Tab-separated table of C-alpha atoms and ligand atoms in Angstrom:
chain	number	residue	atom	x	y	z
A	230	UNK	CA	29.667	4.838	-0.506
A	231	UNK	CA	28.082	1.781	1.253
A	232	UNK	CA	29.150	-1.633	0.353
A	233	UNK	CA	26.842	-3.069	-2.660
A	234	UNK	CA	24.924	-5.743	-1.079
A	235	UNK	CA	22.084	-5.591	-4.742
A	236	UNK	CA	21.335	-3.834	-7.201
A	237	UNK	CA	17.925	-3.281	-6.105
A	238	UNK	CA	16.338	-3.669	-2.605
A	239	UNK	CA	13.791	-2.675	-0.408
A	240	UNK	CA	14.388	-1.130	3.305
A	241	UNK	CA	11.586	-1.086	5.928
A	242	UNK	CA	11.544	1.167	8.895
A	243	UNK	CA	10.459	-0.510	11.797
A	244	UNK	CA	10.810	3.018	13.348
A	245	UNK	CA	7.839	4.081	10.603
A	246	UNK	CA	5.827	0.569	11.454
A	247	UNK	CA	5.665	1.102	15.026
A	248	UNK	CA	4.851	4.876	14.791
A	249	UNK	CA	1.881	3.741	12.386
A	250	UNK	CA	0.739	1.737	15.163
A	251	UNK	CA	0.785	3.610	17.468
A	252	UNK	CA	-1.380	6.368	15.400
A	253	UNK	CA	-3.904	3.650	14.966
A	254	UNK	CA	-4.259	1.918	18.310
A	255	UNK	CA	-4.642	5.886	19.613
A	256	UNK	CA	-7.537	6.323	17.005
A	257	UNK	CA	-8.969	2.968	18.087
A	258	UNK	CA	-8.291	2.552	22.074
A	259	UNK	CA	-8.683	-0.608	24.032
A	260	UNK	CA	-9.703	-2.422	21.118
A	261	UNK	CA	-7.963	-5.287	19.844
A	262	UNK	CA	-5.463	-4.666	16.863
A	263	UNK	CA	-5.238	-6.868	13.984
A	264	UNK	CA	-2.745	-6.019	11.397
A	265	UNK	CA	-2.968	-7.157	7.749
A	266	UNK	CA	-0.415	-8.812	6.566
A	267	UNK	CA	-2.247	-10.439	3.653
A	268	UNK	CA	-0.345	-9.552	-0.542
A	269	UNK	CA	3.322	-10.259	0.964
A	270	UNK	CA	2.238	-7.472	3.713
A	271	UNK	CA	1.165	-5.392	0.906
A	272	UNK	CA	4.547	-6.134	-1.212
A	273	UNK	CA	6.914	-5.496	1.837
A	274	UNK	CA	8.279	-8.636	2.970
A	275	UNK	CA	5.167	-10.692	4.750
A	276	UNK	CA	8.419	-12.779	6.822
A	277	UNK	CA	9.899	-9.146	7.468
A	278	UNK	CA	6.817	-7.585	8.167
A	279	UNK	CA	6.135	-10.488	10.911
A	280	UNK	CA	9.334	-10.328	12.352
A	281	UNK	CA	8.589	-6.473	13.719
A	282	UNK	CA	5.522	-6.749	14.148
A	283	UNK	CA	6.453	-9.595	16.830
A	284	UNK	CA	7.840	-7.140	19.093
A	285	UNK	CA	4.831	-4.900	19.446
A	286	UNK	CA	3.292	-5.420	21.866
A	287	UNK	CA	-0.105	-3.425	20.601
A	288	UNK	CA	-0.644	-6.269	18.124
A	289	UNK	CA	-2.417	-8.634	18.874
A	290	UNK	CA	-3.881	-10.559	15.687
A	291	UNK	CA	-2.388	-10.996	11.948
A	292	UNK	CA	-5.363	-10.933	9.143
A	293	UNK	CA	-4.078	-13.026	6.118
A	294	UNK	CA	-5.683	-13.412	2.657
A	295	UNK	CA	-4.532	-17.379	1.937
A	296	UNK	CA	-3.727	-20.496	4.044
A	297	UNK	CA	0.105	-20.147	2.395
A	298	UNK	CA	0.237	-16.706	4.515
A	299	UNK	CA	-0.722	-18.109	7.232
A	300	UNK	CA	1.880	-20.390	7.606
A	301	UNK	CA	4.634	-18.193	6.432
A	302	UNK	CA	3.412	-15.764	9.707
A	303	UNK	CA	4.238	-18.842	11.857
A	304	UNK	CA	7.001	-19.800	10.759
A	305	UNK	CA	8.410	-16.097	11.264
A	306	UNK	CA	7.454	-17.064	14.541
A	307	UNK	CA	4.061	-15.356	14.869
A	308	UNK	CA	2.421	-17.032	17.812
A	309	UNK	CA	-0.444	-15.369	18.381
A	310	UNK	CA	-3.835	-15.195	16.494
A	311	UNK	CA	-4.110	-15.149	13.007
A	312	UNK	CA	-7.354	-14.930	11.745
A	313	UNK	CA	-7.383	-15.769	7.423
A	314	UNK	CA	-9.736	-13.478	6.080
A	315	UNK	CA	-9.902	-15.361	2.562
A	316	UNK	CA	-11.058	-18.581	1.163
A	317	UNK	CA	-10.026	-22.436	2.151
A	318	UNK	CA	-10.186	-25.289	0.147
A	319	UNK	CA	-13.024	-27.256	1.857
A	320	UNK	CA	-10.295	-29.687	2.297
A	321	UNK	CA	-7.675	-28.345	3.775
A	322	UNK	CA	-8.965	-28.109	7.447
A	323	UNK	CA	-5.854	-30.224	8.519
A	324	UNK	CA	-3.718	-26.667	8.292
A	325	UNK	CA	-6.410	-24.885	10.065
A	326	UNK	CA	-5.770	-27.262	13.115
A	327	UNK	CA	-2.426	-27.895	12.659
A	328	UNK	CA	-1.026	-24.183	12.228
A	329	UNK	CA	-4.095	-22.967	14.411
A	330	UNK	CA	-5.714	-20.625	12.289
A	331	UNK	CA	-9.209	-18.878	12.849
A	332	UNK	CA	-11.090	-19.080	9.201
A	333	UNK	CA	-13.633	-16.597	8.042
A	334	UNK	CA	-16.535	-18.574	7.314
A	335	UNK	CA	-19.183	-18.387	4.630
A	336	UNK	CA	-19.907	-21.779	3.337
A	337	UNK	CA	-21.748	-24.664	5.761
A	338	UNK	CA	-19.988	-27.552	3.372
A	339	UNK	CA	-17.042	-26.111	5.285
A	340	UNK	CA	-17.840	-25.431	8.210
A	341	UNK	CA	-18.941	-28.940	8.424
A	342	UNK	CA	-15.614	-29.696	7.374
A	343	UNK	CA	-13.783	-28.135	10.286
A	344	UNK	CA	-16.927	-28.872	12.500
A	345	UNK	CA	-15.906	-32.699	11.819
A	346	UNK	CA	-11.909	-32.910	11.401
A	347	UNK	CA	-12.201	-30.825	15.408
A	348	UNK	CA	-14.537	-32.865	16.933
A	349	UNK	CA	-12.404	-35.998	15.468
A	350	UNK	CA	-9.259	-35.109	17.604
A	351	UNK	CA	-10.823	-33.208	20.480
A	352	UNK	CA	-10.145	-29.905	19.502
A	353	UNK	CA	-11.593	-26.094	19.505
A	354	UNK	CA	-11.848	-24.146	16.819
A	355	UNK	CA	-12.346	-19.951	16.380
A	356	UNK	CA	-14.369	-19.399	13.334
A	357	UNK	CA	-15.893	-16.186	12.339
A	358	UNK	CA	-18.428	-15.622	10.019
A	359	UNK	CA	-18.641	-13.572	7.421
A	360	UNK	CA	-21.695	-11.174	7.055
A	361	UNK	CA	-22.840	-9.923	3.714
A	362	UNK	CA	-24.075	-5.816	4.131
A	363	UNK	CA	-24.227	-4.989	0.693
A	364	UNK	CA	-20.596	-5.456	-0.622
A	365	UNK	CA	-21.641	-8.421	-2.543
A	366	UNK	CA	-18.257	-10.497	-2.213
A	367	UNK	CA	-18.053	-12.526	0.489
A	368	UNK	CA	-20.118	-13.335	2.978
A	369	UNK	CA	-23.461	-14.689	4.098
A	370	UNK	CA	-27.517	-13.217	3.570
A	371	UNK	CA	-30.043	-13.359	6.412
A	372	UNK	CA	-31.693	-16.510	5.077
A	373	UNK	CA	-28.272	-18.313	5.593
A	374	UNK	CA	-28.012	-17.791	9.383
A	375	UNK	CA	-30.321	-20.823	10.073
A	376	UNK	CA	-28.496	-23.143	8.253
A	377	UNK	CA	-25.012	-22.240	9.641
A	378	UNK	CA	-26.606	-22.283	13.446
A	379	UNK	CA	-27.930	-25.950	12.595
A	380	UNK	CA	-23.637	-26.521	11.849
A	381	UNK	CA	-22.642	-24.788	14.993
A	382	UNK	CA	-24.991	-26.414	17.220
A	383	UNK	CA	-24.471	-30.362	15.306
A	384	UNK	CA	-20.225	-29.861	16.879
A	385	UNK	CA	-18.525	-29.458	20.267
A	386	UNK	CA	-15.754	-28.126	18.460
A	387	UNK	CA	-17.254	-25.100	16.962
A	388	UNK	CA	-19.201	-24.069	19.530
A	389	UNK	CA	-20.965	-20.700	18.895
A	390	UNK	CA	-18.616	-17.968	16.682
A	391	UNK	CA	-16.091	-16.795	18.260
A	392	UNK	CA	-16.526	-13.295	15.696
A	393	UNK	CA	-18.998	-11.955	12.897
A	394	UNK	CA	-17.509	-9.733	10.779
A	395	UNK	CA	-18.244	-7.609	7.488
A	396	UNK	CA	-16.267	-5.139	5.055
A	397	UNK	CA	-17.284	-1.728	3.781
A	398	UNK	CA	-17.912	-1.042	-0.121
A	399	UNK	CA	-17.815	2.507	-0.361
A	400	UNK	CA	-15.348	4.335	2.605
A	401	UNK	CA	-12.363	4.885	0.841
A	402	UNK	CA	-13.807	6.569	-2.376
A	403	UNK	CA	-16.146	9.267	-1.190
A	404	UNK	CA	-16.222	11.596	1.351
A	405	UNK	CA	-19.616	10.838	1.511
A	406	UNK	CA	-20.803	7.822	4.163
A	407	UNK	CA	-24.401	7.247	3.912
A	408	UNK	CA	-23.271	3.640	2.122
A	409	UNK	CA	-20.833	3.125	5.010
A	410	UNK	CA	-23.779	3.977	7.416
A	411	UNK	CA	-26.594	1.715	5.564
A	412	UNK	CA	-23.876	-1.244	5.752
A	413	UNK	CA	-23.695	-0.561	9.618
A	414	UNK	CA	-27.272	-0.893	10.261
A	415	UNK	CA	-27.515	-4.618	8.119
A	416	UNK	CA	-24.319	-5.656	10.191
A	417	UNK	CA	-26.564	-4.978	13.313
A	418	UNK	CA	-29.346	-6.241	12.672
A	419	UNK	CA	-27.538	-9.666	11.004
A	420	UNK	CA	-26.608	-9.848	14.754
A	421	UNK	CA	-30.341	-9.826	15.624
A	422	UNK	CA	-30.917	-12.457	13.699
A	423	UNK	CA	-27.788	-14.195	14.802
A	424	UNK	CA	-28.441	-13.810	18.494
A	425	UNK	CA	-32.219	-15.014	18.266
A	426	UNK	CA	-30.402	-18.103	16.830
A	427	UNK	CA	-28.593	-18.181	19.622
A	428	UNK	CA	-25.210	-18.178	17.169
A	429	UNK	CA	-24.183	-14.768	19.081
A	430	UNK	CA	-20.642	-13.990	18.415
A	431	UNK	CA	-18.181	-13.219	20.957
A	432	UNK	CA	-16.161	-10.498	18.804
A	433	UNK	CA	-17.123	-8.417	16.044
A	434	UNK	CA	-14.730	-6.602	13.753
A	435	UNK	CA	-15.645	-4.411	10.534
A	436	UNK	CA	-12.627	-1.847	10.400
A	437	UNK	CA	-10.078	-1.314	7.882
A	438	UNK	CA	-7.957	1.579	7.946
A	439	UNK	CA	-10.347	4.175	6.623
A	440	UNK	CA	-13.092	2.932	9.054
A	441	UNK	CA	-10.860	2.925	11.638
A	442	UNK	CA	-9.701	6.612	11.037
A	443	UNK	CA	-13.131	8.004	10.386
A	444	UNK	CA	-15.113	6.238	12.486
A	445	UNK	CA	-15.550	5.320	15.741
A	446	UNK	CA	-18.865	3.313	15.418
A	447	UNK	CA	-17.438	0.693	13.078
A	448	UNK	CA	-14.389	-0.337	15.347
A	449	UNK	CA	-16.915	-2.794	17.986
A	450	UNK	CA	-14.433	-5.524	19.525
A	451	UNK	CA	-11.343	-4.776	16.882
A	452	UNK	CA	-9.567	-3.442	14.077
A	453	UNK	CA	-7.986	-4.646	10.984
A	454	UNK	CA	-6.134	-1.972	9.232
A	455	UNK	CA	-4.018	-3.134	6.406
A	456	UNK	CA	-2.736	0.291	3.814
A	457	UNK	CA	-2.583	2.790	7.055
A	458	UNK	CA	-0.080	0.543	8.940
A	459	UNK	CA	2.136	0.570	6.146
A	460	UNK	CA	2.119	4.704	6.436
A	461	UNK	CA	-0.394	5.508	3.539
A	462	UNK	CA	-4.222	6.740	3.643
A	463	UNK	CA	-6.305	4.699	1.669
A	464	UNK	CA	-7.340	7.688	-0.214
A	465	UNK	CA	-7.305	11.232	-0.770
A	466	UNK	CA	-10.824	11.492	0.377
A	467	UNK	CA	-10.345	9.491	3.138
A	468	UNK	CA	-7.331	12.267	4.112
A	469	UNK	CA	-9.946	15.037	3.561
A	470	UNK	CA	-12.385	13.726	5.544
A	471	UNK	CA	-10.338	12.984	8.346
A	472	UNK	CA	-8.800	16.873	8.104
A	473	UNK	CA	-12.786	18.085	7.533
A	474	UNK	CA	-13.574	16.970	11.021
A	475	UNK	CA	-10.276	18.533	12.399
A	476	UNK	CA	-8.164	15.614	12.599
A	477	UNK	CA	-4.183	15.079	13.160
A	478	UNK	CA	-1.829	15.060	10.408
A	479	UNK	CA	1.108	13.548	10.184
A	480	UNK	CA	-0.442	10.483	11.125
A	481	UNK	CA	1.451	7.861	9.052
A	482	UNK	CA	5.158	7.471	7.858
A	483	UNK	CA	5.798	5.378	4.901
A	484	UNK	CA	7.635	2.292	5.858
A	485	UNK	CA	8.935	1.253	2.568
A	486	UNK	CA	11.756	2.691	0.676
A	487	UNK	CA	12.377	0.865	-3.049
A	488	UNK	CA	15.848	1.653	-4.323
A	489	UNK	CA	18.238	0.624	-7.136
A	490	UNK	CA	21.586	1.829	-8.425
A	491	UNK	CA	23.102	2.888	-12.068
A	492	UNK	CA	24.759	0.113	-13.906
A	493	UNK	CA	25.668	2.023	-16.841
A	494	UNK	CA	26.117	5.402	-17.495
A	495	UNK	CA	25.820	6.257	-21.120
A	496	UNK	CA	25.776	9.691	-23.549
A	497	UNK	CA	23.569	10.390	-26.468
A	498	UNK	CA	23.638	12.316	-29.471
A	499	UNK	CA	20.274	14.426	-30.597
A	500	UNK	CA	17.479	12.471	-31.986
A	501	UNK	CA	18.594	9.587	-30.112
A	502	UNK	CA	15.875	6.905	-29.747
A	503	UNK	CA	15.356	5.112	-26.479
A	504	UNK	CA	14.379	1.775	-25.501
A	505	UNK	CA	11.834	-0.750	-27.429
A	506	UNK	CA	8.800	1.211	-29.240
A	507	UNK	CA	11.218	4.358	-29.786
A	508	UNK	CA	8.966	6.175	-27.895
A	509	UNK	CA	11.190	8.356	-26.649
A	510	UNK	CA	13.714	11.014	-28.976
A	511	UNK	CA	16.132	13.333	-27.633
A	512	UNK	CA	16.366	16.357	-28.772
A	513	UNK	CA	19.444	17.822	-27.238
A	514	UNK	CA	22.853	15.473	-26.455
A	515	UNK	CA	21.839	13.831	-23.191
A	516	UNK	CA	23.011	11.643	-20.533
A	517	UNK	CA	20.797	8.682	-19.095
A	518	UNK	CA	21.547	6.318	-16.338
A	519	UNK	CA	20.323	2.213	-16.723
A	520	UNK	CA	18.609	1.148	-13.867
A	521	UNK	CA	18.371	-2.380	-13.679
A	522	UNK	CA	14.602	-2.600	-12.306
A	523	UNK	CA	11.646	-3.000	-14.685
A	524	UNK	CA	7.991	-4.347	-14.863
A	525	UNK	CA	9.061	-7.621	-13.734
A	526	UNK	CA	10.081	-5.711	-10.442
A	527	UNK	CA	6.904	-4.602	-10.056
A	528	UNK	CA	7.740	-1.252	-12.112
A	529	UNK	CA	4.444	-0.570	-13.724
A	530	UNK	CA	5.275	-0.569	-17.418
A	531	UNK	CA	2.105	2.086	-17.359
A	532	UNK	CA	5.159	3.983	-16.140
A	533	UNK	CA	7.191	4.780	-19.273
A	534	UNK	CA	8.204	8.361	-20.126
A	535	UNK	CA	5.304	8.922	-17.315
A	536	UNK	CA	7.744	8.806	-14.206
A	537	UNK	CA	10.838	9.805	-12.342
A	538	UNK	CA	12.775	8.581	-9.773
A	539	UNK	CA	15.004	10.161	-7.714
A	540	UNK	CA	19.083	10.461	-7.886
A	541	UNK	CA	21.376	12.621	-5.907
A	542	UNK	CA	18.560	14.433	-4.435
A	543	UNK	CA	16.884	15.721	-8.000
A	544	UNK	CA	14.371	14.555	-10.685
A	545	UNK	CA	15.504	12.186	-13.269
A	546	UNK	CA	12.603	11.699	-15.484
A	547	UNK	CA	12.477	7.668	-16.549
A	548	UNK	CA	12.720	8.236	-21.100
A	549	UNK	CA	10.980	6.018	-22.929
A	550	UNK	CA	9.314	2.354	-22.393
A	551	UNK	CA	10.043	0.643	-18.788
A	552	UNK	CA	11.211	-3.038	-20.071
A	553	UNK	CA	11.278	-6.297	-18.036
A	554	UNK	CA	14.121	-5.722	-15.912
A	555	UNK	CA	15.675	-2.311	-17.210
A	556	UNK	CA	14.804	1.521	-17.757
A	557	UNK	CA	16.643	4.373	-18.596
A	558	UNK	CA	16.554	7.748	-16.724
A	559	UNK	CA	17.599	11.052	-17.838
A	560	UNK	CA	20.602	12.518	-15.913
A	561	UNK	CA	21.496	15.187	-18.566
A	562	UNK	CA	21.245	18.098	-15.214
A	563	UNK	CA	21.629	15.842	-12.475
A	564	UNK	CA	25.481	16.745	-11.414
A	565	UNK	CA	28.168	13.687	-10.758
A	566	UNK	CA	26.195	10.978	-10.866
A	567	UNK	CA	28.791	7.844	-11.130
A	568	UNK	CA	28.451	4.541	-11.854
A	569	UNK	CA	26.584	2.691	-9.072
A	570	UNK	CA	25.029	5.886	-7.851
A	571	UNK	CA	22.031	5.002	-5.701
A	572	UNK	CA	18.222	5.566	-6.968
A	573	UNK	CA	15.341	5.916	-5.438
A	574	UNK	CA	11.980	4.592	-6.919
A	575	UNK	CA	9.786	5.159	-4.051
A	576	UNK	CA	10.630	6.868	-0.888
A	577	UNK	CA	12.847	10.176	0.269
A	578	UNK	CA	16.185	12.068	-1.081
A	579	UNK	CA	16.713	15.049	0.991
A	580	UNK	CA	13.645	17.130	0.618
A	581	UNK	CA	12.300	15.425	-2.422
A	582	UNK	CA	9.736	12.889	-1.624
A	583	UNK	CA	8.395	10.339	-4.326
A	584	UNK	CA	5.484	8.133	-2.580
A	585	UNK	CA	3.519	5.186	-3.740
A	586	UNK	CA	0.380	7.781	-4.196
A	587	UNK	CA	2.676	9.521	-7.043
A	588	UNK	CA	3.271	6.361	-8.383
A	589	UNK	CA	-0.364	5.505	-8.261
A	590	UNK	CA	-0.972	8.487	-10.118
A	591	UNK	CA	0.949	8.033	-12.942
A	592	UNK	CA	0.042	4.747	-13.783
A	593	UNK	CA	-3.665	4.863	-13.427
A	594	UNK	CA	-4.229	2.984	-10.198
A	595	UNK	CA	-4.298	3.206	-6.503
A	596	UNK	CA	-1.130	3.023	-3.752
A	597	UNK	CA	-2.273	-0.220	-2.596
A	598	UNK	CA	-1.387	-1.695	-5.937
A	599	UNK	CA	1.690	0.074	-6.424
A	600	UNK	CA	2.995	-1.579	-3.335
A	601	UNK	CA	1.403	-5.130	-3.374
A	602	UNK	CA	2.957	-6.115	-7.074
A	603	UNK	CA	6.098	-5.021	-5.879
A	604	UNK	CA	8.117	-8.693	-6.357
A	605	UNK	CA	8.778	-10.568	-3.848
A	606	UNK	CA	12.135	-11.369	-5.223
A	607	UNK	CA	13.573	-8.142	-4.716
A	608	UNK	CA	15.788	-8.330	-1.783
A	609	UNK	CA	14.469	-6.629	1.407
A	610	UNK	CA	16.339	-5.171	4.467
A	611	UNK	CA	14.655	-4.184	8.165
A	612	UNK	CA	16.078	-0.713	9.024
A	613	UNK	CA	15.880	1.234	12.032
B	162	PLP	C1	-7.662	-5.958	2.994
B	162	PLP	C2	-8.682	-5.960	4.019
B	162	PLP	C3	-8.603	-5.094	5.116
B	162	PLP	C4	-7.568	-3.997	5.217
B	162	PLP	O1	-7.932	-2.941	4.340
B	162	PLP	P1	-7.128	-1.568	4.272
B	162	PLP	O2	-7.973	-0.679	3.428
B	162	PLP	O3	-5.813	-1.871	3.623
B	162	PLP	O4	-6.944	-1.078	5.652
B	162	PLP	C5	-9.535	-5.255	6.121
B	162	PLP	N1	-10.525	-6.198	6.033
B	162	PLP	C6	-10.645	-7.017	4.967
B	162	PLP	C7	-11.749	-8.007	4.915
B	162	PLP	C8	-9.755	-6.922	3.925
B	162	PLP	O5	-9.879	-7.720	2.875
């Protein structure tokens, strides 16, 4: 048995990372990569995350969601671009000089901000704006494209936008694209409009993972896949619609693996009640495992008497309610299982496989939020 270093941790496969990578920078070629590191890397380990992704050489940009992000990429040592994808206090354009950070923009009042704070100390700064296709979050409407060229133009600084960029509503739940496509045709012609302002970007980006698999239209100067580079689709139509038009499988390895061990092992009569609610009754004597990981964790309490998880290779169903930092498994036909027997929440025992999409399943709700609420407390380990 390996030496206990927790009772619950996290390993991440660079092997799995890079091989994701790869897949995607063969799907979009000679474009420039920008992975998303934004929700703690999507609950893996945003300092972890950076760390391998440092030593691919096929990355070129991080996309981040906060200003806090940001500056935990640098100081993993991230020192190329990061571009912040969400919103910044009109304020705080110190940081975006200081840690050299290219905001998404879609207010003037900021962009004024940074225009000025640049300008002060003789600086340059990469902005890109945000274009608003018909997503409604956000992002910027034709009659705003005047008003931010009046900003661009009023300091040295800004110069014109380095990129324009927009997001798609409706990819990853259909495996019909005629939204996808209408969105396509308002991010060109936005550019109209933003060239005959002479505000013509230098880069434009609109790709997340499913654009990037499905279609080659949407990648323009770069990509930013986020759920794919992690080893997951972003959907099971987004799978089908890749394999419809004849595409690869095996595209993606998981790079996450979520495991515990038993603290106690304990036997129970018939008609045995377990955990808070008694929600759960044996029926037959039984033997259950406690497994000190609950919705605290990041263990969707959706979960109870809903799940498994994995010991010794088999099944063990998860019996009754999933509580703050504990639940219960049943190991009545699961042979020698000893105290501090490993357990596997999400990832592989021999040929058994329990994914985030199972998960996601069970409790109502997609991968992407199976893996971003896991804690970033639990401890987390780079494997090969
Ligand atoms: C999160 C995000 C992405 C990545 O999306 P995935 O579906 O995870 O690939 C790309 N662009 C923007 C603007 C995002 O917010």
């Amino acid at each position: 048995m390996p030496p206990i270093r927790k009772l619950q941790w996290i390993e991440l496969s660079q092997k799995a990372l890079h091989k994701n990578i790869l897949s995607l920078t063969n799907l979009a070629p000679n474009k420039i990569f920008a992975a998303c590191v934004k929700s703690n890397a999507y609950g893996h380990g945003i300092s972890e995350m950076v760390t391998i992704l440092k030593e691919n050489r096929r990355v070129n940009y991080l996309t981040v969601h906060s200003m806090r992000e940001a500056i935990k990429c640098r100081r993993a040592g991230w020192r190329k671009q990061i571009l912040l994808l969400g919103p910044v206090e009109l304020c705080d354009t110190d940081a975006i000089l200081e840690f050299d950070i290219e905001p998404i923009v879609f207010n003037t009042q900021f962009l004024d901000n940074i225009g000025k704070q640049a300008d002060k100390f003789n600086r340059t700064v990469k902005t890109h704006i945000k274009l608003e296709t018909g997503t409604n979050r956000q992002g910027i409407t034709e009659k705003d494209i005047p008003k931010f060229a009046k900003v661009y133009k009023k300091y040295k600084s800004l110069g014109k936008p380095y990129g324009a960029s927009t997001h798609f509503a409706n990819i990853e739940d259909t495996t019909n694209h005629s939204y996808a496509e209408y969105q396509l045709e308002q991010f060109k012609k936005l550019l109209k409009v933003m060239a005959a302002h002479d505000i013509a970007p230098k880069i434009k980006h609109t790709a997340s993972s499913a654009a990037t698999i499905l279609f080659g239209k949407t990648h323009f100067d770069m990509v930013r896949p986020g759920i794919s580079l992690y080893g997951y689709w972003p959907s099971k139509e987004t799978y089908l619609s890749h394999k419809l038009e004849g595409g690869k499988n095996n595209l993606f390895k998981p790079v996450l693996t979520w495991k515990s061990r038993i603290t106690q092992l304990k036997k129970l009569e018939p008609d045995s009640f377990i955990s808070y609610g008694c929600t759960y009754q044996t029926t037959a004597k039984s033997k259950i495992g406690i497994i000190p990981v609950g919705y605290y964790d990041g263990y969707d309490r959706a979960l109870s008497n809903k799940a498994y998880v994995l010991i010794n290779g088999k099944r063990a169903p998860i019996r009754g309610r999933v509580c703050m930092n504990l639940m219960m498994a049943d190991i009545s036909d699961i042979p020698k299982v000893k105290l501090e027997n490993e357990v596997t929440l999400i990832g592989k025992e021999n040929k058994e496989e329990l994914s985030a999409n199972r998960i996601a399943e069970w409790a109502d709700t997609i991968n992407y939020e199976i893996l971003a609420r896991l804690s970033g407390e639990i401890y987390r380990e780079i494997v090969l």
